[in-house]
Amino acid sequence: MRALQQEPGLKGLDDAAVLAFSADDERILVTRNSKDFAPLLIAWARGGEQHAGCILIWSLDHADHDRIVTEVQQLLHDYPRPEDWSGITRAI
């Protein structure tokens, strides 16, 4: 697991670069920035670009940390194989 804030070389990337980085690194992107990432994900889908999966956190804020972790863990349990996530976005 990677947090962009914890990696100095990744700080300050714009949203498109974050999505591209996660796709290149074959990592599922988890973000609370649904407002900006939802349209970006739609554009990628329309353009035929693939990502390694995305979890958009719509209604929970940072104070709901435990619930966010539980919901993400449940999604990863429900879809355990990397190929289950290819190009897929789930929302919590």
PDB file of C-alpha atoms in Angstrom:
ATOM      1  CA  MET A   1       0.000   0.000   0.000  1.00  0.00           C
ATOM      2  CA  ARG A   2       1.237   3.496  -0.829  1.00  0.00           C
ATOM      3  CA  ALA A   3       0.107   6.878   0.352  1.00  0.00           C
ATOM      4  CA  LEU A   4       1.164   9.736  -1.896  1.00  0.00           C
ATOM      5  CA  GLN A   5       1.703  12.028   1.072  1.00  0.00           C
ATOM      6  CA  GLN A   6       4.280   9.596   2.461  1.00  0.00           C
ATOM      7  CA  GLU A   7       6.412   9.506  -0.689  1.00  0.00           C
ATOM      8  CA  PRO A   8       8.228  12.790  -1.380  1.00  0.00           C
ATOM      9  CA  GLY A   9       8.733  12.005  -5.066  1.00  0.00           C
ATOM     10  CA  LEU A  10       4.994  11.622  -5.609  1.00  0.00           C
ATOM     11  CA  LYS A  11       3.745  14.717  -3.797  1.00  0.00           C
ATOM     12  CA  GLY A  12       2.151  17.359  -5.967  1.00  0.00           C
ATOM     13  CA  LEU A  13       1.149  15.087  -8.856  1.00  0.00           C
ATOM     14  CA  ASP A  14      -2.023  16.184 -10.590  1.00  0.00           C
ATOM     15  CA  ASP A  15      -4.963  13.772 -10.667  1.00  0.00           C
ATOM     16  CA  ALA A  16      -4.273  12.463 -14.168  1.00  0.00           C
ATOM     17  CA  ALA A  17      -0.680  11.695 -13.202  1.00  0.00           C
ATOM     18  CA  VAL A  18      -1.830   9.921 -10.028  1.00  0.00           C
ATOM     19  CA  LEU A  19      -4.193   7.730 -12.036  1.00  0.00           C
ATOM     20  CA  ALA A  20      -1.503   7.019 -14.627  1.00  0.00           C
ATOM     21  CA  PHE A  21       1.019   6.209 -11.902  1.00  0.00           C
ATOM     22  CA  SER A  22      -1.350   3.794 -10.178  1.00  0.00           C
ATOM     23  CA  ALA A  23      -2.191   2.156 -13.521  1.00  0.00           C
ATOM     24  CA  ASP A  24       1.484   1.786 -14.460  1.00  0.00           C
ATOM     25  CA  ASP A  25       2.273   0.395 -11.009  1.00  0.00           C
ATOM     26  CA  GLU A  26      -0.782  -1.937 -11.235  1.00  0.00           C
ATOM     27  CA  ARG A  27      -2.230  -0.628  -7.989  1.00  0.00           C
ATOM     28  CA  ILE A  28      -5.824  -0.004  -7.046  1.00  0.00           C
ATOM     29  CA  LEU A  29      -6.309   3.698  -6.431  1.00  0.00           C
ATOM     30  CA  VAL A  30      -8.316   4.612  -3.316  1.00  0.00           C
ATOM     31  CA  THR A  31      -9.365   8.250  -3.114  1.00  0.00           C
ATOM     32  CA  ARG A  32     -11.774  10.588  -1.382  1.00  0.00           C
ATOM     33  CA  ASN A  33     -11.383  12.978  -4.311  1.00  0.00           C
ATOM     34  CA  SER A  34     -14.369  11.513  -6.130  1.00  0.00           C
ATOM     35  CA  LYS A  35     -15.393  14.887  -7.562  1.00  0.00           C
ATOM     36  CA  ASP A  36     -12.247  15.094  -9.672  1.00  0.00           C
ATOM     37  CA  PHE A  37     -11.507  11.418 -10.263  1.00  0.00           C
ATOM     38  CA  ALA A  38     -14.996  10.334 -11.429  1.00  0.00           C
ATOM     39  CA  PRO A  39     -14.843  12.451 -14.621  1.00  0.00           C
ATOM     40  CA  LEU A  40     -11.232  11.420 -15.181  1.00  0.00           C
ATOM     41  CA  LEU A  41     -12.164   7.738 -14.912  1.00  0.00           C
ATOM     42  CA  ILE A  42     -15.036   8.261 -17.351  1.00  0.00           C
ATOM     43  CA  ALA A  43     -12.656   9.916 -19.810  1.00  0.00           C
ATOM     44  CA  TRP A  44     -10.230   7.008 -19.470  1.00  0.00           C
ATOM     45  CA  ALA A  45     -13.033   4.501 -20.105  1.00  0.00           C
ATOM     46  CA  ARG A  46     -14.249   6.406 -23.160  1.00  0.00           C
ATOM     47  CA  GLY A  47     -10.687   6.577 -24.456  1.00  0.00           C
ATOM     48  CA  GLY A  48     -10.156   2.860 -23.968  1.00  0.00           C
ATOM     49  CA  GLU A  49      -7.459   3.356 -21.334  1.00  0.00           C
ATOM     50  CA  GLN A  50      -7.199   0.763 -18.571  1.00  0.00           C
ATOM     51  CA  HIS A  51      -6.361   1.258 -14.929  1.00  0.00           C
ATOM     52  CA  ALA A  52      -5.780  -1.292 -12.191  1.00  0.00           C
ATOM     53  CA  GLY A  53      -8.982  -0.414 -10.363  1.00  0.00           C
ATOM     54  CA  CYS A  54     -10.297   2.476  -8.335  1.00  0.00           C
ATOM     55  CA  ILE A  55     -12.263   2.851  -5.123  1.00  0.00           C
ATOM     56  CA  LEU A  56     -14.006   6.203  -4.830  1.00  0.00           C
ATOM     57  CA  ILE A  57     -14.995   7.236  -1.332  1.00  0.00           C
ATOM     58  CA  TRP A  58     -18.084   9.396  -1.837  1.00  0.00           C
ATOM     59  CA  SER A  59     -19.796   9.886   1.484  1.00  0.00           C
ATOM     60  CA  LEU A  60     -17.237   9.148   4.175  1.00  0.00           C
ATOM     61  CA  ASP A  61     -14.782  11.701   5.509  1.00  0.00           C
ATOM     62  CA  HIS A  62     -11.455  11.301   7.274  1.00  0.00           C
ATOM     63  CA  ALA A  63     -13.212  10.978  10.640  1.00  0.00           C
ATOM     64  CA  ASP A  64     -14.748   7.726   9.338  1.00  0.00           C
ATOM     65  CA  HIS A  65     -11.301   6.111   9.013  1.00  0.00           C
ATOM     66  CA  ASP A  66     -12.312   2.784  10.584  1.00  0.00           C
ATOM     67  CA  ARG A  67     -15.358   2.476   8.350  1.00  0.00           C
ATOM     68  CA  ILE A  68     -13.311   3.352   5.264  1.00  0.00           C
ATOM     69  CA  VAL A  69     -10.799   0.617   6.118  1.00  0.00           C
ATOM     70  CA  THR A  70     -13.594  -1.888   6.732  1.00  0.00           C
ATOM     71  CA  GLU A  71     -15.339  -1.036   3.453  1.00  0.00           C
ATOM     72  CA  VAL A  72     -12.096  -1.224   1.439  1.00  0.00           C
ATOM     73  CA  GLN A  73     -11.214  -4.550   3.048  1.00  0.00           C
ATOM     74  CA  GLN A  74     -14.665  -5.886   2.175  1.00  0.00           C
ATOM     75  CA  LEU A  75     -14.278  -4.857  -1.467  1.00  0.00           C
ATOM     76  CA  LEU A  76     -10.864  -6.500  -1.627  1.00  0.00           C
ATOM     77  CA  HIS A  77     -12.376  -9.632  -0.106  1.00  0.00           C
ATOM     78  CA  ASP A  78     -15.251  -9.586  -2.610  1.00  0.00           C
ATOM     79  CA  TYR A  79     -12.864  -9.017  -5.544  1.00  0.00           C
ATOM     80  CA  PRO A  80      -9.597 -10.693  -4.478  1.00  0.00           C
ATOM     81  CA  ARG A  81      -7.883 -11.163  -7.847  1.00  0.00           C
ATOM     82  CA  PRO A  82      -6.096  -8.273  -9.586  1.00  0.00           C
ATOM     83  CA  GLU A  83      -7.887  -9.087 -12.841  1.00  0.00           C
ATOM     84  CA  ASP A  84     -11.221  -8.521 -11.035  1.00  0.00           C
ATOM     85  CA  TRP A  85     -10.245  -4.852 -10.740  1.00  0.00           C
ATOM     86  CA  SER A  86      -8.898  -4.116 -14.212  1.00  0.00           C
ATOM     87  CA  GLY A  87     -10.688  -0.987 -15.403  1.00  0.00           C
ATOM     88  CA  ILE A  88     -13.294  -1.254 -12.632  1.00  0.00           C
ATOM     89  CA  THR A  89     -14.384   1.491 -10.252  1.00  0.00           C
ATOM     90  CA  ARG A  90     -16.285   0.835  -7.037  1.00  0.00           C
ATOM     91  CA  ALA A  91     -17.751   3.459  -4.736  1.00  0.00           C
ATOM     92  CA  ILE A  92     -18.219   3.474  -1.002  1.00  0.00           C
TER      93      ILE A  92
END
